[in-house]
PDB file of C-alpha atoms in Angstrom:
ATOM      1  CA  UNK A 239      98.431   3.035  -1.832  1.00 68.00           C
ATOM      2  CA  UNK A 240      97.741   6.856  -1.080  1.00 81.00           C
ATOM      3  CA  UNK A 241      93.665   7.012   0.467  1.00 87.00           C
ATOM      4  CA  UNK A 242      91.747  10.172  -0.613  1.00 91.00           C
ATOM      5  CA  UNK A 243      88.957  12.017   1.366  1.00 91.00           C
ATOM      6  CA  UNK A 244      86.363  14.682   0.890  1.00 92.00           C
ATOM      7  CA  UNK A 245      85.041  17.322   3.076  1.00 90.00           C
ATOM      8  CA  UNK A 246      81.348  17.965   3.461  1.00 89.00           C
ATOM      9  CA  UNK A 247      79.937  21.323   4.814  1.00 85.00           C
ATOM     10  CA  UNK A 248      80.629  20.563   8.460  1.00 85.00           C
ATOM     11  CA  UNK A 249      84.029  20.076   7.838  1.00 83.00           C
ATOM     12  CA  UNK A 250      83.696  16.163   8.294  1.00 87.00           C
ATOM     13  CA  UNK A 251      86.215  14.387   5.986  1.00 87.00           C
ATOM     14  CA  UNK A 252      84.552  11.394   4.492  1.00 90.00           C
ATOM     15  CA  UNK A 253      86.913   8.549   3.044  1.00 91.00           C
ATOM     16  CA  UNK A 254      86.696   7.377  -0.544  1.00 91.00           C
ATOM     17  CA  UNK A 255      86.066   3.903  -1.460  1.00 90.00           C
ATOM     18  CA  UNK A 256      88.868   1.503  -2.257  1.00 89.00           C
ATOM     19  CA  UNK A 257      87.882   0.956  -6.289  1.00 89.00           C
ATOM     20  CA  UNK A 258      87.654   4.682  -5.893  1.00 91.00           C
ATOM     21  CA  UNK A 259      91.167   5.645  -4.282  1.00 91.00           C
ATOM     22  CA  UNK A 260      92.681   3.817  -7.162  1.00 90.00           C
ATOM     23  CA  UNK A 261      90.850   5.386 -10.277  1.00 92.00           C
ATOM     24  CA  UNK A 262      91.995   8.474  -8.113  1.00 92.00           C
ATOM     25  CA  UNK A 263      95.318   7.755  -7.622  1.00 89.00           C
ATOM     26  CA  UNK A 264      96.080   6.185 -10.530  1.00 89.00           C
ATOM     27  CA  UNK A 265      95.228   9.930 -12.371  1.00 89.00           C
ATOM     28  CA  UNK A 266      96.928  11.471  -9.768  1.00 88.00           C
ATOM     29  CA  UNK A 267     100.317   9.804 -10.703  1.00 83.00           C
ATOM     30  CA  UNK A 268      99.387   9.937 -14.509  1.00 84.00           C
ATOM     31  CA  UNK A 269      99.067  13.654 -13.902  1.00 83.00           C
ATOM     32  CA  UNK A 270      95.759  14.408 -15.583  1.00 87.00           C
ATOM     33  CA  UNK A 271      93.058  17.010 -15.128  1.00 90.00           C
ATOM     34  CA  UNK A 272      90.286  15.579 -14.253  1.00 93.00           C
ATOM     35  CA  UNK A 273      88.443  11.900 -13.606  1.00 93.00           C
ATOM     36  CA  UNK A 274      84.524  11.090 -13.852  1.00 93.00           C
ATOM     37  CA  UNK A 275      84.052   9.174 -10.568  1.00 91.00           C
ATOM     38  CA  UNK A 276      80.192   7.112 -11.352  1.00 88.00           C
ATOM     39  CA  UNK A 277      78.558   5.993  -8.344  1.00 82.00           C
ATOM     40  CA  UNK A 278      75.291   4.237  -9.272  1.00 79.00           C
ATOM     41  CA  UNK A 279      74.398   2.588  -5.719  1.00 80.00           C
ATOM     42  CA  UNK A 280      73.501   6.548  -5.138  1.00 79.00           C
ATOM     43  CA  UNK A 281      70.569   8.365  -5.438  1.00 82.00           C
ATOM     44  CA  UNK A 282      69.609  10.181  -8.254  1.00 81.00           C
ATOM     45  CA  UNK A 283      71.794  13.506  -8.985  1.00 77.00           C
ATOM     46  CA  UNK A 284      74.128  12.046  -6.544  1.00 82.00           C
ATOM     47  CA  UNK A 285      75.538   9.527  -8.961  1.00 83.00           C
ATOM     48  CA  UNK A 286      78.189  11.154 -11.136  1.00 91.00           C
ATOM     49  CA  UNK A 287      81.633  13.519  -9.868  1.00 93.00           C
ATOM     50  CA  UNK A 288      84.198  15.050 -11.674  1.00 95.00           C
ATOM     51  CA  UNK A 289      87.958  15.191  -9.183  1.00 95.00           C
ATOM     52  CA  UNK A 290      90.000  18.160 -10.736  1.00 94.00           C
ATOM     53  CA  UNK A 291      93.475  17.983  -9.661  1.00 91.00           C
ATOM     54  CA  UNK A 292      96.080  20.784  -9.898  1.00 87.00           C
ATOM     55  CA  UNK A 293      95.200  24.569 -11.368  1.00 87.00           C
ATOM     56  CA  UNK A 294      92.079  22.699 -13.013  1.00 91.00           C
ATOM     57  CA  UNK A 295      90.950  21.937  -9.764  1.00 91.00           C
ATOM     58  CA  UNK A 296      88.620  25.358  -9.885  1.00 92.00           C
ATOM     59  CA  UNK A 297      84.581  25.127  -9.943  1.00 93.00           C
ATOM     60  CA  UNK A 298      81.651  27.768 -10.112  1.00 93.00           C
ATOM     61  CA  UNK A 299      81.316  27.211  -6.505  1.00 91.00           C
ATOM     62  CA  UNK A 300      85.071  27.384  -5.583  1.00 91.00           C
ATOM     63  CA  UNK A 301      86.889  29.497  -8.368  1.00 90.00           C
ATOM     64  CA  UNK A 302      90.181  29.352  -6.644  1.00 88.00           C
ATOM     65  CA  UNK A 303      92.001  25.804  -6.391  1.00 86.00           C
ATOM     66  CA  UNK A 304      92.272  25.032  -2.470  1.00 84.00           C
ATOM     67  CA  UNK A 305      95.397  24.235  -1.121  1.00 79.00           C
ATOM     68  CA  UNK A 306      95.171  20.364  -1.387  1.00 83.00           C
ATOM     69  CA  UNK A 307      94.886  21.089  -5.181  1.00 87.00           C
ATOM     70  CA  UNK A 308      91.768  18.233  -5.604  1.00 91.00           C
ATOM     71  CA  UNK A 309      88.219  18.686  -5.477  1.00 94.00           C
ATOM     72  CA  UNK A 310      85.091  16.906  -6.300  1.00 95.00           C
ATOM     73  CA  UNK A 311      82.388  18.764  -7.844  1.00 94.00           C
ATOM     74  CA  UNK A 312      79.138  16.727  -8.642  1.00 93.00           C
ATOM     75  CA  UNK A 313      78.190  17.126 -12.497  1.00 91.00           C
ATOM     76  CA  UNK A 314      74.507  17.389 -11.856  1.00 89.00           C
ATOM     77  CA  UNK A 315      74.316  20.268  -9.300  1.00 90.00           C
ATOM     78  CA  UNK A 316      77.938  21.481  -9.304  1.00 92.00           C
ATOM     79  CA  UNK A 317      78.140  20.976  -5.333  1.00 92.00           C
ATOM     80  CA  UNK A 318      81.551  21.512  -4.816  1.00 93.00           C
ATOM     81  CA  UNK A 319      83.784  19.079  -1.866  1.00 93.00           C
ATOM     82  CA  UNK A 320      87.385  19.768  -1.228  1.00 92.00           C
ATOM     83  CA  UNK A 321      89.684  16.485  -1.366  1.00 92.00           C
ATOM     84  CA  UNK A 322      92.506  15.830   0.050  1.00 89.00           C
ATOM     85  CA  UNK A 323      95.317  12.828  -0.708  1.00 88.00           C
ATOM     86  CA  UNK A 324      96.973  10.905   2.026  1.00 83.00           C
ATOM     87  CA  UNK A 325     100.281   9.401   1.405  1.00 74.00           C
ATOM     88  CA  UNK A 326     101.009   6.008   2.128  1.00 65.00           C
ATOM     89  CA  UNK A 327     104.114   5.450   4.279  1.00 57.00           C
ATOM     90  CA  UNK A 328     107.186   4.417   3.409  1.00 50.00           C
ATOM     91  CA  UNK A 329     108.000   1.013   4.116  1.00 46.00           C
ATOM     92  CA  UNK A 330     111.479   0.210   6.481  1.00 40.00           C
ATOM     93  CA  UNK A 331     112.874  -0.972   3.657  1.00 41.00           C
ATOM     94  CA  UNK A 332     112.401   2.245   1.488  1.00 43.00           C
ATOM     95  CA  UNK A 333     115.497   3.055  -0.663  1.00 40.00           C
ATOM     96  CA  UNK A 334     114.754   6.568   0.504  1.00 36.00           C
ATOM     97  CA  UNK A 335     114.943   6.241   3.387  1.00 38.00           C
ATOM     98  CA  UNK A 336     117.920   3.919   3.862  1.00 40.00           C
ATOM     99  CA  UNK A 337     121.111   6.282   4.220  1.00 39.00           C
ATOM    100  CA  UNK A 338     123.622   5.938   0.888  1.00 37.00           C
ATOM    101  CA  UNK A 339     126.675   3.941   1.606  1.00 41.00           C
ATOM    102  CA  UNK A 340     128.433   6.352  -1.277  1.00 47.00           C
ATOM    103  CA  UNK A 341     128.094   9.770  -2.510  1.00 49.00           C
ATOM    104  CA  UNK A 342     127.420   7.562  -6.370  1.00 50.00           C
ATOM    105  CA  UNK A 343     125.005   5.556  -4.932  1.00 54.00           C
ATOM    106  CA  UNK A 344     122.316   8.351  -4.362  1.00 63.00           C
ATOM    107  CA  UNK A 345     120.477   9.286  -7.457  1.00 73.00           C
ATOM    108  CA  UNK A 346     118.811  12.245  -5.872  1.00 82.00           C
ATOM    109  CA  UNK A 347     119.092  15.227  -7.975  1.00 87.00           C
ATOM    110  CA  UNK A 348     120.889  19.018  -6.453  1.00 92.00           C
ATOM    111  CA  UNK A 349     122.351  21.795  -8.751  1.00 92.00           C
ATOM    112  CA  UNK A 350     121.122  25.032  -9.460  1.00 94.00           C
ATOM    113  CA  UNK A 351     117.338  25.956  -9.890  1.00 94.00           C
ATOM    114  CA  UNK A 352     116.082  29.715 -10.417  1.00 93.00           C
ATOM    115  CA  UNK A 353     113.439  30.654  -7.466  1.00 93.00           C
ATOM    116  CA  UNK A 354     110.655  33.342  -7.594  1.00 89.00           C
ATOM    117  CA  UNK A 355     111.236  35.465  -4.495  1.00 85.00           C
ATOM    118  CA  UNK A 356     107.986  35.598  -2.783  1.00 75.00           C
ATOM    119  CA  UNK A 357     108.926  38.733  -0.048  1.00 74.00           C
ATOM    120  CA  UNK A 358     111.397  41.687  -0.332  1.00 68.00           C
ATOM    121  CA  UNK A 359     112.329  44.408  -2.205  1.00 71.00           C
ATOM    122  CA  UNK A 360     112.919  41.668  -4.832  1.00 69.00           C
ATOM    123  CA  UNK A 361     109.434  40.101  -4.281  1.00 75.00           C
ATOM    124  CA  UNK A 362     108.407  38.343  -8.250  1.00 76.00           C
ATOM    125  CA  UNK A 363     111.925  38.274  -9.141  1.00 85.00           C
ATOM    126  CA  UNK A 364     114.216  35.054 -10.561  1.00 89.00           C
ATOM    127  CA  UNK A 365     116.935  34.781  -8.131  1.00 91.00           C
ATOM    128  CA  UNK A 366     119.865  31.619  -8.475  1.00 93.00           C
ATOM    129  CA  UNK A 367     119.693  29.170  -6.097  1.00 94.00           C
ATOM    130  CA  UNK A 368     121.533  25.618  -5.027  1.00 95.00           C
ATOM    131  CA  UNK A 369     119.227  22.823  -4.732  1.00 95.00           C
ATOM    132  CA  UNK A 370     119.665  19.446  -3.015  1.00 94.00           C
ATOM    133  CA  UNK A 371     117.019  16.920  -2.896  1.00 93.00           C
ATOM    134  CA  UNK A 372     116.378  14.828   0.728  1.00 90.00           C
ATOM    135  CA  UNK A 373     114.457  12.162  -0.222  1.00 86.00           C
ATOM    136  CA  UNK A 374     114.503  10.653   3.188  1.00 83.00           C
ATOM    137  CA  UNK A 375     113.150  13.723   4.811  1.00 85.00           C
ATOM    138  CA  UNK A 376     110.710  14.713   2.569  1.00 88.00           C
ATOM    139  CA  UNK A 377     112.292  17.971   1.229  1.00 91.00           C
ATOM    140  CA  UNK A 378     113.750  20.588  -1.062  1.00 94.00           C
ATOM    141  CA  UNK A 379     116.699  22.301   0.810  1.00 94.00           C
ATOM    142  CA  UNK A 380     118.229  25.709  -0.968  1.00 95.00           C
ATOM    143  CA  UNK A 381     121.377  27.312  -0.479  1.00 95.00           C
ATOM    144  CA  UNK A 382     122.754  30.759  -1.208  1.00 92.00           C
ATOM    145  CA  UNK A 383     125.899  29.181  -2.168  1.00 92.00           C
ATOM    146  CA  UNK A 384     127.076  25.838  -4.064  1.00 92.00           C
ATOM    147  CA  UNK A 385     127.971  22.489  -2.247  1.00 91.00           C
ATOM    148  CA  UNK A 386     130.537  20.493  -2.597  1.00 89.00           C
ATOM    149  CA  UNK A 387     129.170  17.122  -3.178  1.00 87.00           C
ATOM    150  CA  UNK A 388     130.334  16.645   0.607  1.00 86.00           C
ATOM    151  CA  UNK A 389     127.862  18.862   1.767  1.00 89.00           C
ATOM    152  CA  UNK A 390     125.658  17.410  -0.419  1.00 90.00           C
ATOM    153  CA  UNK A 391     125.250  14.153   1.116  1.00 87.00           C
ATOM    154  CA  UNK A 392     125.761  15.743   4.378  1.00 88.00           C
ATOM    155  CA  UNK A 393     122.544  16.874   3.673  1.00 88.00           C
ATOM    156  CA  UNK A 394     120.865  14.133   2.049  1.00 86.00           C
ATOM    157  CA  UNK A 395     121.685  12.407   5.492  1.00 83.00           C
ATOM    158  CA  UNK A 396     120.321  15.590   7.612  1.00 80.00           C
ATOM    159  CA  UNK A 397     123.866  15.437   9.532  1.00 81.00           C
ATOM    160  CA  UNK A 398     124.259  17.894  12.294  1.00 80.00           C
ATOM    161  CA  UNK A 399     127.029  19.239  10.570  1.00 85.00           C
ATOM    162  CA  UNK A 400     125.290  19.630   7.159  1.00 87.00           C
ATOM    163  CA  UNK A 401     125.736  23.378   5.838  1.00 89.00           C
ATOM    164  CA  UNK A 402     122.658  25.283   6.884  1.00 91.00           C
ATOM    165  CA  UNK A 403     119.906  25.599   4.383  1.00 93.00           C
ATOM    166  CA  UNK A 404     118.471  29.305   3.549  1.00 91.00           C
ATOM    167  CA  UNK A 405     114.628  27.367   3.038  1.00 91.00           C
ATOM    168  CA  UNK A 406     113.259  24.110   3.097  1.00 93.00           C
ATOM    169  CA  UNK A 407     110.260  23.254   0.695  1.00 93.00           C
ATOM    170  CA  UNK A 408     107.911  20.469   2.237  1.00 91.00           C
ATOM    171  CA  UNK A 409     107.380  17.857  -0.400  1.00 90.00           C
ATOM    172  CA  UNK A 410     104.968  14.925   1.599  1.00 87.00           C
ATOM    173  CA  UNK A 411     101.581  15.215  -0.443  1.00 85.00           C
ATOM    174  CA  UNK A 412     102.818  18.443  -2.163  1.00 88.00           C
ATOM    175  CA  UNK A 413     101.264  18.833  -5.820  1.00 89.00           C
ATOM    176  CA  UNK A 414     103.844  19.757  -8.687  1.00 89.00           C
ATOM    177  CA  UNK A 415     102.335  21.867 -11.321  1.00 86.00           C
ATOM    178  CA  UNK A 416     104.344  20.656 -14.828  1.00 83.00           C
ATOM    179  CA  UNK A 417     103.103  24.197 -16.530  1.00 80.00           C
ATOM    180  CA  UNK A 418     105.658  26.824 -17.205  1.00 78.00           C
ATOM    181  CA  UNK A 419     104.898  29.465 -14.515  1.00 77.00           C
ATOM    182  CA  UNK A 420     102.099  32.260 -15.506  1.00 70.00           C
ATOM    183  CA  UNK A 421     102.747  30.379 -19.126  1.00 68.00           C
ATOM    184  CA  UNK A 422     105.835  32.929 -19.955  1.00 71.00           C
ATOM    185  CA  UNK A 423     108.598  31.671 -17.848  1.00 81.00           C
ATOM    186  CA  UNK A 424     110.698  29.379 -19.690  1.00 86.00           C
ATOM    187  CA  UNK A 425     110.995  26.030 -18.419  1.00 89.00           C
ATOM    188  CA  UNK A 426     109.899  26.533 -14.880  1.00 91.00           C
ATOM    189  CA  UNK A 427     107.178  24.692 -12.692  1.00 92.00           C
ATOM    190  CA  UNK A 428     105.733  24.926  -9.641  1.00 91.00           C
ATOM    191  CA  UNK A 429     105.599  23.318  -6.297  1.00 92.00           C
ATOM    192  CA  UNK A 430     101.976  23.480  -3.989  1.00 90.00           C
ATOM    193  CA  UNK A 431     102.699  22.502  -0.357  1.00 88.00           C
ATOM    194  CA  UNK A 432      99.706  21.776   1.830  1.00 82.00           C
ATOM    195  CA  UNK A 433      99.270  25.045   3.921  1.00 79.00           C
ATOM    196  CA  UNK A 434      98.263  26.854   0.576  1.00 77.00           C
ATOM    197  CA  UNK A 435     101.822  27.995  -0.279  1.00 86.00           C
ATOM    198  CA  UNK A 436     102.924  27.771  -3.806  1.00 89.00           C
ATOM    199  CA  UNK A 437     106.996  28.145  -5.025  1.00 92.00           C
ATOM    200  CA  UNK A 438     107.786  28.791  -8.597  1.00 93.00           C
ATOM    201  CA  UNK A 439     111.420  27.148  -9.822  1.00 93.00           C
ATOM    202  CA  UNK A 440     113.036  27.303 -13.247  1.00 92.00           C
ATOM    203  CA  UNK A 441     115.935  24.729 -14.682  1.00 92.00           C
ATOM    204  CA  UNK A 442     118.245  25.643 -17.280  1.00 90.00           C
ATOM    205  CA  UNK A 443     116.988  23.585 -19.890  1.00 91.00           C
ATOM    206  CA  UNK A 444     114.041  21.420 -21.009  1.00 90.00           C
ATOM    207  CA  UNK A 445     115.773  18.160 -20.214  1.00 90.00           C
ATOM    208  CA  UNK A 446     116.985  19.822 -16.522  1.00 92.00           C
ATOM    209  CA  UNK A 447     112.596  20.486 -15.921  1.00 92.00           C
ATOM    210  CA  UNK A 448     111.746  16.746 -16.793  1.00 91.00           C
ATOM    211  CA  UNK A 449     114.833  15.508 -14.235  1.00 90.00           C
ATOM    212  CA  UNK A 450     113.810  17.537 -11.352  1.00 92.00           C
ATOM    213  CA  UNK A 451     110.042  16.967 -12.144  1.00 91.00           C
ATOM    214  CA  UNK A 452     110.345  13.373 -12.335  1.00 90.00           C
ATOM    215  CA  UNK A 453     112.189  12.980  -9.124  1.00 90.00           C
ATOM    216  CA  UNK A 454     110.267  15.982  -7.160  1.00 91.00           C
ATOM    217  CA  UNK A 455     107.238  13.771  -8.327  1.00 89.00           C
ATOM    218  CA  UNK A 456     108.020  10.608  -6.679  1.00 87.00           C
ATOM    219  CA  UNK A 457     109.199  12.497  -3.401  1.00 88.00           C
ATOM    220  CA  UNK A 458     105.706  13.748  -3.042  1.00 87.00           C
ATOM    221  CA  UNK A 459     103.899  10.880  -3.640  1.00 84.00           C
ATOM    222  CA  UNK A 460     106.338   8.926  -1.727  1.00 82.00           C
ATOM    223  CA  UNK A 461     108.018   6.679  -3.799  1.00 79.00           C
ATOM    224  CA  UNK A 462     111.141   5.047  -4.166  1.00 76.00           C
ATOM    225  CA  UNK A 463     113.768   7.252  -6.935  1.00 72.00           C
ATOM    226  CA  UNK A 464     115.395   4.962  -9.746  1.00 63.00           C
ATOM    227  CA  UNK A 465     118.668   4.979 -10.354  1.00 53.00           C
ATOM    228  CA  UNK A 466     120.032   6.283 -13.434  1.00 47.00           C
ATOM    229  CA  UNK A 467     121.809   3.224 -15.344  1.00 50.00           C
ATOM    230  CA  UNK A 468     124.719   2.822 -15.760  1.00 50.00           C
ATOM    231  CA  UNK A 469     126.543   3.879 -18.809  1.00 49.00           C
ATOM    232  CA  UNK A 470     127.309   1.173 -21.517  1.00 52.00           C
ATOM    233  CA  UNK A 471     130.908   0.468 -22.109  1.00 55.00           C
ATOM    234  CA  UNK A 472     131.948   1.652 -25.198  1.00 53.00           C
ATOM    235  CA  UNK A 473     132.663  -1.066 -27.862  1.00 56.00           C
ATOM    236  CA  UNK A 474     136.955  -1.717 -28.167  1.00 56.00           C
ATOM    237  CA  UNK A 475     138.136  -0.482 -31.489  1.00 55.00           C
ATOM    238  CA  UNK A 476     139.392  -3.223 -33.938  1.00 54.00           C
ATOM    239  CA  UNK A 477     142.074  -2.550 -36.176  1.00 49.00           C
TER     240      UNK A 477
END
């Protein structure tokens, strides 16, 4: 299970308890808001903190998220702590990070995305780009040009001779932000890496979003992806 931390005014991180972590991470992966964290054993005024996660995780005190995307604010005073979420890691026996023995047998999502340039001439604009998820590394690759599913799991296997990639977003404890960018882009979402950097993507469709969110989700957090199922045979016709 992921441990979580918060920062007190000399920079010390302090971990959470272990009933704690969970209520934490448990509305971390259910992708909500906010938590009340009660601590009674404390004194007075000291007893009761909201964690924000994501673009609600703003306070009087701090009015911009932080890069970690979690803070703690207490309800009585509004003290504000910055937390951040380690990852577990991945056990040896990880489907992610065992290498595919077929191209078939990887479920990890690539295609084409849309990405907000962030520098250039063309800084704010949508620009088409080729995806491939790397599960094992930890990472969004993106490509100026398609793959051929070759390449692909060239990739996914970080082979020397894998096509070069034109970026690489960091996914290991990165937040994903389910919201359609500045609430006008359709279908898009974002991606928060540690380091404060945020990238803005867009799929095609609505059901494109959910597949690359649910995936990019369990990268981050570190968990295993889930094969699609295979398709049910379709029923002989009598007659």
């Amino acid at each position: 299970m992921a441990k979580y931390e918060h920062r007190d005014a000399d920079n010390r991180w302090h971990a959470f308890s272990d009933a704690d972590n969970q209520v934490i991470e448990d509305a971390y992966r259910a992708n909500k808001n906010k938590i009340l964290l009660t601590m009674p054993q404390n004194p007075p005024g000291l007893r009761e903190f909201e964690v924000r996660f994501g673009d609600n995780a703003r306070s009087e005190r701090m009015p911009r998220p932080p890069s970690t995307k979690i803070i703690q604010v207490n309800v009585a005073s509004g003290a504000t702590r910055i937390v951040r979420r380690i990852a577990s890691p991945r056990g040896s026996n990880s489907a992610a990070m065992t290498r595919a023995s077929s191209f078939a047998d990887d479920p990890a999502l690539y295609g084409w995305l849309l990405r907000r340039a962030t520098s250039g001439w063309r800084r704010g604009a949508w620009q088409r780009r080729f995806f491939v998820l790397v599960p094992k590394s930890s990472c969004l690759l993106y490509f100026h040009r398609g793959l051929h599913t070759r390449e692909v799991q060239l990739c996914r296997n970080a082979d020397p001779s894998a096509p070069a990639a034109r970026g690489t977003i960091p996914l290991a404890n990165a937040m994903v932000c389910t919201d359609d960018v500045d609430g006008s882009k359709q279908h898009s979402f974002s991606i928060a890496v540690p380091g404060g950097f945020e990238y803005d993507l867009a799929a095609h469709s609505a059901a494109k979003k959910e597949a690359w969110l649910d995936q990019l989700v369990r990268v981050a957090r570190g968990d295993d992806l889930i094969p699609a199922p295979p398709p049910t045979p379709a029923r002989p016709q009598v007659g």
